[in-house]
mmCIF file of N, CA and C in Angstrom:
data_model
loop_
_atom_site.group_PDB
_atom_site.id
_atom_site.type_symbol
_atom_site.label_atom_id
_atom_site.label_comp_id
_atom_site.label_asym_id
_atom_site.label_seq_id
_atom_site.Cartn_x
_atom_site.Cartn_y
_atom_site.Cartn_z
ATOM 1 N N MET A 100 14.361 -15.427 -0.407
ATOM 2 C CA MET A 100 14.940 -15.963 0.797
ATOM 3 C C MET A 100 13.807 -16.385 1.725
ATOM 4 N N GLU A 101 13.813 -17.627 2.162
ATOM 5 C CA GLU A 101 12.783 -18.154 3.044
ATOM 6 C C GLU A 101 13.062 -17.760 4.481
ATOM 7 N N PRO A 102 12.009 -17.541 5.283
ATOM 8 C CA PRO A 102 12.220 -17.210 6.683
ATOM 9 C C PRO A 102 12.816 -18.392 7.426
ATOM 10 N N GLU A 103 13.637 -18.081 8.404
ATOM 11 C CA GLU A 103 14.281 -19.112 9.192
ATOM 12 C C GLU A 103 13.280 -19.685 10.187
ATOM 13 N N ILE A 104 13.187 -21.013 10.241
ATOM 14 C CA ILE A 104 12.252 -21.681 11.137
ATOM 15 C C ILE A 104 13.041 -22.381 12.226
ATOM 16 N N HIS A 105 12.675 -22.122 13.476
ATOM 17 C CA HIS A 105 13.313 -22.767 14.622
ATOM 18 C C HIS A 105 12.401 -23.884 15.092
ATOM 19 N N LYS A 106 12.732 -25.115 14.743
ATOM 20 C CA LYS A 106 11.874 -26.247 15.079
ATOM 21 C C LYS A 106 11.921 -26.585 16.560
ATOM 22 N N SER A 107 12.952 -26.147 17.265
ATOM 23 C CA SER A 107 13.068 -26.489 18.676
ATOM 24 C C SER A 107 12.176 -25.622 19.557
ATOM 25 N N LYS A 108 11.695 -24.506 19.054
ATOM 26 C CA LYS A 108 10.848 -23.609 19.845
ATOM 27 C C LYS A 108 9.379 -23.861 19.547
ATOM 28 N N THR A 109 8.547 -23.737 20.573
ATOM 29 C CA THR A 109 7.106 -23.828 20.362
ATOM 30 C C THR A 109 6.598 -22.442 19.981
ATOM 31 N N ALA A 110 5.367 -22.401 19.501
ATOM 32 C CA ALA A 110 4.792 -21.111 19.098
ATOM 33 C C ALA A 110 4.738 -20.145 20.270
ATOM 34 N N ALA A 111 4.409 -20.641 21.455
ATOM 35 C CA ALA A 111 4.331 -19.774 22.629
ATOM 36 C C ALA A 111 5.676 -19.169 22.986
ATOM 37 N N GLU A 112 6.751 -19.883 22.711
ATOM 38 C CA GLU A 112 8.084 -19.379 23.024
ATOM 39 C C GLU A 112 8.523 -18.281 22.065
ATOM 40 N N THR A 113 7.963 -18.242 20.870
ATOM 41 C CA THR A 113 8.371 -17.243 19.887
ATOM 42 C C THR A 113 7.547 -15.960 19.974
ATOM 43 N N ILE A 114 6.497 -15.952 20.787
ATOM 44 C CA ILE A 114 5.654 -14.772 20.925
ATOM 45 C C ILE A 114 6.082 -14.021 22.178
ATOM 46 N N ASN A 115 6.386 -12.749 22.023
ATOM 47 C CA ASN A 115 6.789 -11.929 23.161
ATOM 48 C C ASN A 115 5.559 -11.427 23.904
ATOM 49 N N GLU A 116 5.644 -11.420 25.225
ATOM 50 C CA GLU A 116 4.557 -10.862 26.012
ATOM 51 C C GLU A 116 4.590 -9.347 25.911
ATOM 52 N N MET A 117 3.412 -8.755 25.939
ATOM 53 C CA MET A 117 3.312 -7.306 25.869
ATOM 54 C C MET A 117 3.548 -6.732 27.268
ATOM 55 N N PRO A 118 4.399 -5.712 27.387
ATOM 56 C CA PRO A 118 4.630 -5.102 28.703
ATOM 57 C C PRO A 118 3.332 -4.558 29.309
ATOM 58 N N ALA A 119 3.246 -4.552 30.625
ATOM 59 C CA ALA A 119 2.027 -4.124 31.320
ATOM 60 C C ALA A 119 1.726 -2.641 31.121
ATOM 61 N N ASN A 120 2.721 -1.843 30.768
ATOM 62 C CA ASN A 120 2.494 -0.398 30.605
ATOM 63 C C ASN A 120 2.125 -0.031 29.170
ATOM 64 N N ARG A 121 1.628 -0.960 28.404
ATOM 65 C CA ARG A 121 1.234 -0.717 27.010
ATOM 66 C C ARG A 121 -0.257 -0.972 26.837
ATOM 67 N N THR A 122 -0.842 -0.360 25.824
ATOM 68 C CA THR A 122 -2.236 -0.588 25.484
ATOM 69 C C THR A 122 -2.283 -1.195 24.094
ATOM 70 N N LEU A 123 -3.087 -2.219 23.935
ATOM 71 C CA LEU A 123 -3.228 -2.890 22.649
ATOM 72 C C LEU A 123 -4.637 -2.648 22.135
ATOM 73 N N PHE A 124 -4.753 -2.077 20.944
ATOM 74 C CA PHE A 124 -6.038 -1.892 20.302
ATOM 75 C C PHE A 124 -6.163 -2.951 19.221
ATOM 76 N N VAL A 125 -7.278 -3.647 19.230
ATOM 77 C CA VAL A 125 -7.516 -4.674 18.230
ATOM 78 C C VAL A 125 -8.775 -4.280 17.487
ATOM 79 N N GLY A 126 -8.727 -4.345 16.193
ATOM 80 C CA GLY A 126 -9.900 -3.973 15.425
ATOM 81 C C GLY A 126 -9.939 -4.674 14.092
ATOM 82 N N LYS A 127 -11.090 -4.660 13.489
ATOM 83 C CA LYS A 127 -11.275 -5.228 12.167
ATOM 84 C C LYS A 127 -10.969 -4.124 11.157
ATOM 85 N N PHE A 128 -10.070 -4.379 10.224
ATOM 86 C CA PHE A 128 -9.646 -3.351 9.285
ATOM 87 C C PHE A 128 -10.192 -3.570 7.878
ATOM 88 N N THR A 129 -11.230 -4.360 7.773
ATOM 89 C CA THR A 129 -11.954 -4.507 6.521
ATOM 90 C C THR A 129 -13.437 -4.503 6.862
ATOM 91 N N HIS A 130 -14.262 -4.055 5.947
ATOM 92 C CA HIS A 130 -15.695 -3.987 6.228
ATOM 93 C C HIS A 130 -16.368 -5.344 6.076
ATOM 94 N N GLU A 131 -15.837 -6.174 5.211
ATOM 95 C CA GLU A 131 -16.449 -7.479 4.981
ATOM 96 C C GLU A 131 -15.426 -8.573 5.233
ATOM 97 N N SER A 132 -15.871 -9.634 5.893
ATOM 98 C CA SER A 132 -14.991 -10.774 6.112
ATOM 99 C C SER A 132 -14.887 -11.573 4.818
ATOM 100 N N PRO A 133 -13.701 -12.107 4.513
ATOM 101 C CA PRO A 133 -13.573 -12.891 3.285
ATOM 102 C C PRO A 133 -14.357 -14.196 3.399
ATOM 103 N N VAL A 134 -14.878 -14.656 2.264
ATOM 104 C CA VAL A 134 -15.615 -15.914 2.245
ATOM 105 C C VAL A 134 -14.670 -17.063 2.584
ATOM 106 N N ARG A 135 -13.475 -16.993 2.032
ATOM 107 C CA ARG A 135 -12.447 -17.978 2.380
ATOM 108 C C ARG A 135 -11.113 -17.243 2.444
ATOM 109 N N PRO A 136 -10.214 -17.758 3.249
ATOM 110 C CA PRO A 136 -8.921 -17.073 3.385
ATOM 111 C C PRO A 136 -8.199 -16.944 2.052
ATOM 112 N N GLU A 137 -7.523 -15.837 1.870
ATOM 113 C CA GLU A 137 -6.762 -15.571 0.652
ATOM 114 C C GLU A 137 -5.306 -15.943 0.898
ATOM 115 N N ILE A 138 -4.763 -16.753 0.031
ATOM 116 C CA ILE A 138 -3.352 -17.118 0.131
ATOM 117 C C ILE A 138 -2.576 -16.203 -0.807
ATOM 118 N N VAL A 139 -1.638 -15.480 -0.247
ATOM 119 C CA VAL A 139 -0.856 -14.537 -1.027
ATOM 120 C C VAL A 139 0.606 -14.957 -0.938
ATOM 121 N N HIS A 140 1.221 -15.144 -2.084
ATOM 122 C CA HIS A 140 2.628 -15.539 -2.131
ATOM 123 C C HIS A 140 3.491 -14.345 -2.530
ATOM 124 N N GLY A 141 4.713 -14.372 -2.104
ATOM 125 C CA GLY A 141 5.683 -13.382 -2.562
ATOM 126 C C GLY A 141 5.802 -12.137 -1.706
ATOM 127 N N LEU A 142 5.029 -12.024 -0.659
ATOM 128 C CA LEU A 142 5.163 -10.861 0.217
ATOM 129 C C LEU A 142 6.311 -11.141 1.176
ATOM 130 N N ARG A 143 7.372 -10.376 1.057
ATOM 131 C CA ARG A 143 8.587 -10.654 1.832
ATOM 132 C C ARG A 143 8.814 -9.661 2.986
ATOM 133 N N THR A 144 8.251 -8.474 2.870
ATOM 134 C CA THR A 144 8.488 -7.464 3.897
ATOM 135 C C THR A 144 7.153 -6.959 4.435
ATOM 136 N N ILE A 145 7.214 -6.325 5.570
ATOM 137 C CA ILE A 145 6.006 -5.748 6.171
ATOM 138 C C ILE A 145 5.441 -4.645 5.272
ATOM 139 N N GLN A 146 6.325 -3.916 4.582
ATOM 140 C CA GLN A 146 5.870 -2.876 3.661
ATOM 141 C C GLN A 146 5.056 -3.480 2.518
ATOM 142 N N GLU A 147 5.488 -4.636 2.027
ATOM 143 C CA GLU A 147 4.749 -5.307 0.958
ATOM 144 C C GLU A 147 3.387 -5.792 1.447
ATOM 145 N N VAL A 148 3.311 -6.236 2.681
ATOM 146 C CA VAL A 148 2.035 -6.671 3.254
ATOM 147 C C VAL A 148 1.079 -5.487 3.356
ATOM 148 N N PHE A 149 1.573 -4.349 3.864
ATOM 149 C CA PHE A 149 0.720 -3.158 3.944
ATOM 150 C C PHE A 149 0.284 -2.700 2.552
ATOM 151 N N ALA A 150 1.198 -2.733 1.589
ATOM 152 C CA ALA A 150 0.865 -2.303 0.228
ATOM 153 C C ALA A 150 -0.191 -3.227 -0.388
ATOM 154 N N HIS A 151 -0.121 -4.508 -0.075
ATOM 155 C CA HIS A 151 -1.088 -5.456 -0.651
ATOM 156 C C HIS A 151 -2.473 -5.314 -0.012
ATOM 157 N N TYR A 152 -2.527 -5.304 1.314
ATOM 158 C CA TYR A 152 -3.819 -5.316 2.000
ATOM 159 C C TYR A 152 -4.418 -3.930 2.216
ATOM 160 N N ARG A 153 -3.582 -2.883 2.253
ATOM 161 C CA ARG A 153 -4.039 -1.502 2.454
ATOM 162 C C ARG A 153 -5.089 -1.400 3.573
ATOM 163 N N PRO A 154 -4.716 -1.765 4.800
ATOM 164 C CA PRO A 154 -5.708 -1.723 5.885
ATOM 165 C C PRO A 154 -6.164 -0.309 6.184
ATOM 166 N N LYS A 155 -7.445 -0.184 6.450
ATOM 167 C CA LYS A 155 -8.030 1.104 6.827
ATOM 168 C C LYS A 155 -9.276 0.812 7.649
ATOM 169 N N VAL A 156 -9.687 1.786 8.411
ATOM 170 C CA VAL A 156 -10.877 1.630 9.234
ATOM 171 C C VAL A 156 -11.569 2.979 9.350
ATOM 172 N N GLU A 157 -12.888 2.964 9.314
ATOM 173 C CA GLU A 157 -13.654 4.181 9.523
ATOM 174 C C GLU A 157 -14.016 4.239 11.002
ATOM 175 N N VAL A 158 -13.702 5.362 11.633
ATOM 176 C CA VAL A 158 -13.986 5.536 13.051
ATOM 177 C C VAL A 158 -14.882 6.750 13.246
ATOM 178 N N ARG A 159 -15.644 6.716 14.306
ATOM 179 C CA ARG A 159 -16.495 7.856 14.655
ATOM 180 C C ARG A 159 -15.883 8.493 15.887
ATOM 181 N N LEU A 160 -15.490 9.751 15.748
ATOM 182 C CA LEU A 160 -14.836 10.478 16.831
ATOM 183 C C LEU A 160 -15.759 11.569 17.343
ATOM 184 N N GLN A 161 -15.545 11.950 18.597
ATOM 185 C CA GLN A 161 -16.333 13.028 19.193
ATOM 186 C C GLN A 161 -15.462 14.265 19.277
ATOM 187 N N THR A 162 -15.947 15.372 18.712
ATOM 188 C CA THR A 162 -15.205 16.630 18.738
ATOM 189 C C THR A 162 -15.306 17.261 20.122
ATOM 190 N N HIS A 163 -14.555 18.350 20.346
ATOM 191 C CA HIS A 163 -14.601 19.025 21.648
ATOM 192 C C HIS A 163 -15.976 19.591 21.955
ATOM 193 N N SER A 164 -16.767 19.848 20.934
ATOM 194 C CA SER A 164 -18.124 20.373 21.151
ATOM 195 C C SER A 164 -19.149 19.258 21.345
ATOM 196 N N GLY A 165 -18.702 18.004 21.269
ATOM 197 C CA GLY A 165 -19.601 16.874 21.499
ATOM 198 C C GLY A 165 -20.224 16.299 20.244
ATOM 199 N N MET A 166 -19.929 16.888 19.105
ATOM 200 C CA MET A 166 -20.472 16.396 17.834
ATOM 201 C C MET A 166 -19.696 15.159 17.389
ATOM 202 N N GLY A 167 -20.394 14.240 16.738
ATOM 203 C CA GLY A 167 -19.739 13.069 16.186
ATOM 204 C C GLY A 167 -19.217 13.362 14.793
ATOM 205 N N LYS A 168 -18.069 12.783 14.458
ATOM 206 C CA LYS A 168 -17.481 13.002 13.139
ATOM 207 C C LYS A 168 -16.813 11.706 12.691
ATOM 208 N N SER A 169 -17.098 11.283 11.462
ATOM 209 C CA SER A 169 -16.480 10.064 10.924
ATOM 210 C C SER A 169 -15.206 10.423 10.175
ATOM 211 N N GLU A 170 -14.184 9.610 10.373
ATOM 212 C CA GLU A 170 -12.926 9.765 9.652
ATOM 213 C C GLU A 170 -12.407 8.384 9.280
ATOM 214 N N VAL A 171 -11.643 8.323 8.210
ATOM 215 C CA VAL A 171 -11.029 7.069 7.781
ATOM 216 C C VAL A 171 -9.549 7.115 8.138
ATOM 217 N N LEU A 172 -9.109 6.109 8.877
ATOM 218 C CA LEU A 172 -7.694 5.988 9.225
ATOM 219 C C LEU A 172 -7.092 4.909 8.348
ATOM 220 N N LYS A 173 -5.959 5.233 7.722
ATOM 221 C CA LYS A 173 -5.267 4.286 6.847
ATOM 222 C C LYS A 173 -3.949 3.903 7.496
ATOM 223 N N PHE A 174 -3.554 2.673 7.299
ATOM 224 C CA PHE A 174 -2.348 2.160 7.927
ATOM 225 C C PHE A 174 -1.399 1.648 6.846
ATOM 226 N N ASN A 175 -0.319 2.406 6.635
ATOM 227 C CA ASN A 175 0.649 2.060 5.605
ATOM 228 C C ASN A 175 1.959 1.547 6.189
ATOM 229 N N ALA A 176 2.093 1.624 7.516
ATOM 230 C CA ALA A 176 3.298 1.167 8.206
ATOM 231 C C ALA A 176 2.940 0.902 9.663
ATOM 232 N N ILE A 177 3.793 0.202 10.355
ATOM 233 C CA ILE A 177 3.562 -0.092 11.771
ATOM 234 C C ILE A 177 3.404 1.203 12.564
ATOM 235 N N GLU A 178 4.163 2.240 12.217
ATOM 236 C CA GLU A 178 4.118 3.505 12.936
ATOM 237 C C GLU A 178 2.740 4.158 12.883
ATOM 238 N N ASP A 179 1.948 3.831 11.873
ATOM 239 C CA ASP A 179 0.613 4.410 11.751
ATOM 240 C C ASP A 179 -0.328 3.923 12.844
ATOM 241 N N PHE A 180 0.043 2.845 13.544
ATOM 242 C CA PHE A 180 -0.796 2.301 14.606
ATOM 243 C C PHE A 180 -0.519 2.952 15.958
ATOM 244 N N ASP A 181 0.608 3.646 16.120
ATOM 245 C CA ASP A 181 0.884 4.242 17.426
ATOM 246 C C ASP A 181 0.079 5.536 17.583
ATOM 247 N N ILE A 182 0.067 6.077 18.779
ATOM 248 C CA ILE A 182 -0.767 7.237 19.092
ATOM 249 C C ILE A 182 -0.492 8.396 18.150
ATOM 250 N N GLU A 183 0.772 8.749 17.974
ATOM 251 C CA GLU A 183 1.113 9.879 17.106
ATOM 252 C C GLU A 183 0.738 9.590 15.652
ATOM 253 N N GLY A 184 0.850 8.339 15.217
ATOM 254 C CA GLY A 184 0.469 7.973 13.856
ATOM 255 C C GLY A 184 -1.020 8.149 13.610
ATOM 256 N N VAL A 185 -1.829 7.793 14.594
ATOM 257 C CA VAL A 185 -3.277 7.957 14.468
ATOM 258 C C VAL A 185 -3.641 9.444 14.534
ATOM 259 N N ILE A 186 -3.039 10.173 15.463
ATOM 260 C CA ILE A 186 -3.324 11.612 15.586
ATOM 261 C C ILE A 186 -2.932 12.350 14.314
ATOM 262 N N ARG A 187 -1.806 11.968 13.724
ATOM 263 C CA ARG A 187 -1.322 12.630 12.508
ATOM 264 C C ARG A 187 -2.345 12.511 11.365
ATOM 265 N N GLN A 188 -3.113 11.432 11.329
ATOM 266 C CA GLN A 188 -4.075 11.208 10.252
ATOM 267 C C GLN A 188 -5.415 11.898 10.474
ATOM 268 N N SER A 189 -5.700 12.307 11.686
ATOM 269 C CA SER A 189 -7.033 12.782 12.036
ATOM 270 C C SER A 189 -7.031 14.266 12.389
ATOM 271 N N LYS A 190 -7.775 15.042 11.645
ATOM 272 C CA LYS A 190 -7.900 16.474 11.932
ATOM 273 C C LYS A 190 -8.554 16.670 13.305
ATOM 274 N N THR A 191 -9.569 15.888 13.608
ATOM 275 C CA THR A 191 -10.265 15.985 14.897
ATOM 276 C C THR A 191 -9.319 15.720 16.051
ATOM 277 N N LEU A 192 -8.526 14.658 15.953
ATOM 278 C CA LEU A 192 -7.599 14.324 17.035
ATOM 279 C C LEU A 192 -6.481 15.355 17.156
ATOM 280 N N ARG A 193 -6.027 15.916 16.035
ATOM 281 C CA ARG A 193 -5.006 16.975 16.099
ATOM 282 C C ARG A 193 -5.550 18.193 16.838
ATOM 283 N N GLN A 194 -6.800 18.573 16.533
ATOM 284 C CA GLN A 194 -7.415 19.713 17.210
ATOM 285 C C GLN A 194 -7.566 19.437 18.707
ATOM 286 N N LEU A 195 -7.976 18.224 19.058
ATOM 287 C CA LEU A 195 -8.122 17.877 20.471
ATOM 288 C C LEU A 195 -6.771 17.865 21.182
ATOM 289 N N LYS A 196 -5.726 17.435 20.486
ATOM 290 C CA LYS A 196 -4.389 17.425 21.082
ATOM 291 C C LYS A 196 -3.924 18.859 21.358
ATOM 292 N N ILE A 197 -4.182 19.765 20.414
ATOM 293 C CA ILE A 197 -3.822 21.178 20.608
ATOM 294 C C ILE A 197 -4.593 21.754 21.796
ATOM 295 N N ARG A 198 -5.884 21.473 21.853
ATOM 296 C CA ARG A 198 -6.722 21.971 22.955
ATOM 297 C C ARG A 198 -6.221 21.421 24.294
ATOM 298 N N ARG A 199 -5.865 20.150 24.322
ATOM 299 C CA ARG A 199 -5.338 19.541 25.551
ATOM 300 C C ARG A 199 -4.049 20.246 25.976
ATOM 301 N N GLY A 200 -3.188 20.538 25.010
ATOM 302 C CA GLY A 200 -1.945 21.245 25.308
ATOM 303 C C GLY A 200 -2.202 22.620 25.899
ATOM 304 N N GLU A 201 -3.198 23.316 25.360
ATOM 305 C CA GLU A 201 -3.546 24.627 25.885
ATOM 306 C C GLU A 201 -4.059 24.528 27.319
ATOM 307 N N TYR A 202 -4.887 23.533 27.581
ATOM 308 C CA TYR A 202 -5.395 23.332 28.943
ATOM 309 C C TYR A 202 -4.272 22.981 29.909
ATOM 310 N N MET A 203 -3.317 22.183 29.446
ATOM 311 C CA MET A 203 -2.193 21.810 30.314
ATOM 312 C C MET A 203 -1.342 23.040 30.646
ATOM 313 N N LYS A 204 -1.128 23.914 29.654
ATOM 314 C CA LYS A 204 -0.383 25.157 29.902
ATOM 315 C C LYS A 204 -1.121 26.031 30.911
ATOM 316 N N LEU A 205 -2.432 26.132 30.745
ATOM 317 C CA LEU A 205 -3.236 26.942 31.658
ATOM 318 C C LEU A 205 -3.185 26.375 33.077
ATOM 319 N N ALA A 206 -3.306 25.066 33.206
ATOM 320 C CA ALA A 206 -3.229 24.430 34.528
ATOM 321 C C ALA A 206 -1.870 24.687 35.165
ATOM 322 N N HIS A 207 -0.824 24.641 34.355
ATOM 323 C CA HIS A 207 0.523 24.911 34.883
ATOM 324 C C HIS A 207 0.635 26.365 35.352
ATOM 325 N N LEU A 208 0.096 27.298 34.562
ATOM 326 C CA LEU A 208 0.138 28.713 34.943
ATOM 327 C C LEU A 208 -0.624 28.957 36.235
ATOM 328 N N ILE A 209 -1.797 28.351 36.361
ATOM 329 C CA ILE A 209 -2.584 28.515 37.583
ATOM 330 C C ILE A 209 -1.828 27.930 38.772
ATOM 331 N N GLY A 210 -1.237 26.756 38.573
ATOM 332 C CA GLY A 210 -0.485 26.119 39.655
ATOM 333 C C GLY A 210 0.716 26.934 40.084
ATOM 334 N N ALA A 211 1.322 27.660 39.171
ATOM 335 C CA ALA A 211 2.535 28.422 39.477
ATOM 336 C C ALA A 211 2.236 29.844 39.974
ATOM 337 N N ASN A 212 0.989 30.308 39.859
ATOM 338 C CA ASN A 212 0.650 31.681 40.215
ATOM 339 C C ASN A 212 -0.177 31.693 41.500
ATOM 340 N N GLU A 213 0.472 32.060 42.609
ATOM 341 C CA GLU A 213 -0.182 32.065 43.913
ATOM 342 C C GLU A 213 -1.356 33.037 43.973
ATOM 343 N N LYS A 214 -1.196 34.225 43.411
ATOM 344 C CA LYS A 214 -2.269 35.226 43.442
ATOM 345 C C LYS A 214 -3.495 34.736 42.680
ATOM 346 N N LEU A 215 -3.279 34.131 41.517
ATOM 347 C CA LEU A 215 -4.395 33.623 40.715
ATOM 348 C C LEU A 215 -5.111 32.489 41.447
ATOM 349 N N ARG A 216 -4.352 31.610 42.094
ATOM 350 C CA ARG A 216 -4.976 30.535 42.879
ATOM 351 C C ARG A 216 -5.846 31.124 43.981
ATOM 352 N N GLY A 217 -5.373 32.208 44.621
ATOM 353 C CA GLY A 217 -6.156 32.872 45.653
ATOM 354 C C GLY A 217 -7.447 33.455 45.114
ATOM 355 N N VAL A 218 -7.377 34.063 43.932
ATOM 356 C CA VAL A 218 -8.569 34.631 43.294
ATOM 357 C C VAL A 218 -9.562 33.519 42.990
ATOM 358 N N LEU A 219 -9.097 32.394 42.498
ATOM 359 C CA LEU A 219 -9.987 31.293 42.127
ATOM 360 C C LEU A 219 -10.634 30.629 43.336
ATOM 361 N N LYS A 220 -10.030 30.774 44.513
ATOM 362 C CA LYS A 220 -10.615 30.192 45.736
ATOM 363 C C LYS A 220 -11.747 31.069 46.279
ATOM 364 N N ASN A 221 -11.696 32.372 46.019
ATOM 365 C CA ASN A 221 -12.696 33.317 46.503
ATOM 366 C C ASN A 221 -13.768 33.468 45.422
ATOM 367 N N SER A 222 -15.033 33.103 45.738
ATOM 368 C CA SER A 222 -16.076 33.091 44.701
ATOM 369 C C SER A 222 -16.366 34.477 44.124
ATOM 370 N N GLU A 223 -16.342 35.543 44.967
ATOM 371 C CA GLU A 223 -16.583 36.895 44.437
ATOM 372 C C GLU A 223 -15.457 37.325 43.505
ATOM 373 N N ALA A 224 -14.234 37.074 43.920
ATOM 374 C CA ALA A 224 -13.085 37.436 43.089
ATOM 375 C C ALA A 224 -13.086 36.610 41.803
ATOM 376 N N LYS A 225 -13.476 35.355 41.918
ATOM 377 C CA LYS A 225 -13.543 34.464 40.748
ATOM 378 C C LYS A 225 -14.570 34.991 39.740
ATOM 379 N N GLN A 226 -15.747 35.426 40.222
ATOM 380 C CA GLN A 226 -16.779 35.974 39.335
ATOM 381 C C GLN A 226 -16.297 37.261 38.669
ATOM 382 N N GLY A 227 -15.582 38.095 39.418
ATOM 383 C CA GLY A 227 -15.035 39.325 38.844
ATOM 384 C C GLY A 227 -14.028 39.027 37.745
ATOM 385 N N LEU A 228 -13.159 38.054 37.992
ATOM 386 C CA LEU A 228 -12.177 37.654 36.977
ATOM 387 C C LEU A 228 -12.881 37.110 35.736
ATOM 388 N N LEU A 229 -13.894 36.280 35.950
ATOM 389 C CA LEU A 229 -14.653 35.713 34.832
ATOM 390 C C LEU A 229 -15.308 36.818 34.004
ATOM 391 N N GLN A 230 -15.866 37.823 34.668
ATOM 392 C CA GLN A 230 -16.490 38.934 33.950
ATOM 393 C C GLN A 230 -15.459 39.724 33.141
ATOM 394 N N CYS A 231 -14.273 39.923 33.715
ATOM 395 C CA CYS A 231 -13.195 40.609 32.986
ATOM 396 C C CYS A 231 -12.792 39.829 31.741
ATOM 397 N N ILE A 232 -12.706 38.513 31.874
ATOM 398 C CA ILE A 232 -12.321 37.669 30.731
ATOM 399 C C ILE A 232 -13.386 37.733 29.651
ATOM 400 N N LYS A 233 -14.674 37.666 30.045
ATOM 401 C CA LYS A 233 -15.765 37.743 29.062
ATOM 402 C C LYS A 233 -15.745 39.085 28.334
ATOM 403 N N THR A 234 -15.499 40.156 29.072
ATOM 404 C CA THR A 234 -15.422 41.497 28.460
ATOM 405 C C THR A 234 -14.259 41.568 27.473
ATOM 406 N N ALA A 235 -13.113 41.006 27.863
ATOM 407 C CA ALA A 235 -11.937 41.010 26.975
ATOM 408 C C ALA A 235 -12.218 40.213 25.708
ATOM 409 N N ILE A 236 -12.913 39.087 25.843
ATOM 410 C CA ILE A 236 -13.247 38.266 24.658
ATOM 411 C C ILE A 236 -14.144 39.051 23.719
ATOM 412 N N LYS A 237 -15.172 39.748 24.275
ATOM 413 C CA LYS A 237 -16.080 40.541 23.428
ATOM 414 C C LYS A 237 -15.321 41.644 22.702
ATOM 415 N N GLU A 238 -14.399 42.304 23.410
ATOM 416 C CA GLU A 238 -13.615 43.373 22.778
ATOM 417 C C GLU A 238 -12.741 42.820 21.661
ATOM 418 N N LEU A 239 -12.137 41.675 21.894
ATOM 419 C CA LEU A 239 -11.309 41.058 20.856
ATOM 420 C C LEU A 239 -12.140 40.681 19.645
ATOM 421 N N GLN A 240 -13.339 40.139 19.872
ATOM 422 C CA GLN A 240 -14.212 39.742 18.766
ATOM 423 C C GLN A 240 -14.687 40.957 17.983
ATOM 424 N N ASN A 241 -14.963 42.052 18.673
ATOM 425 C CA ASN A 241 -15.423 43.269 17.998
ATOM 426 C C ASN A 241 -14.312 43.926 17.177
ATOM 427 N N ASN A 242 -13.067 43.727 17.555
ATOM 428 C CA ASN A 242 -11.921 44.353 16.865
ATOM 429 C C ASN A 242 -11.366 43.504 15.730
ATOM 430 N N GLN A 243 -11.986 42.393 15.439
ATOM 431 C CA GLN A 243 -11.466 41.530 14.368
ATOM 432 C C GLN A 243 -11.757 42.095 13.005
#
């Protein structure tokens, strides 16, 4: 089945504008540019296009400790390009997402706890709390 062509519309009319609240990432998904364009016949669906071209890209990510780490991201469907699709493929990004979630929970707890906010405003009390936390961490590590 051939795609339907609307001769009355110009190319600009058939392209939808991207909403302002979206981010578009553009990248090269092959390491080498082709010498000449490849004409491929018979690809009828987006799944067939992904299966034929198998786009992937090697990215260098920074871990929470600041170390660089290379990972290969593969794209087998449109969903693989969205944030959750990229995070799902990357161990580094999954770890960072978990860490971010933990920080968000902690920020919420601090915001909701008046006494803790008071302790954090007083530098002596803050140092005492920090020392208690360090002691608790050492005890936990020793009991493992």
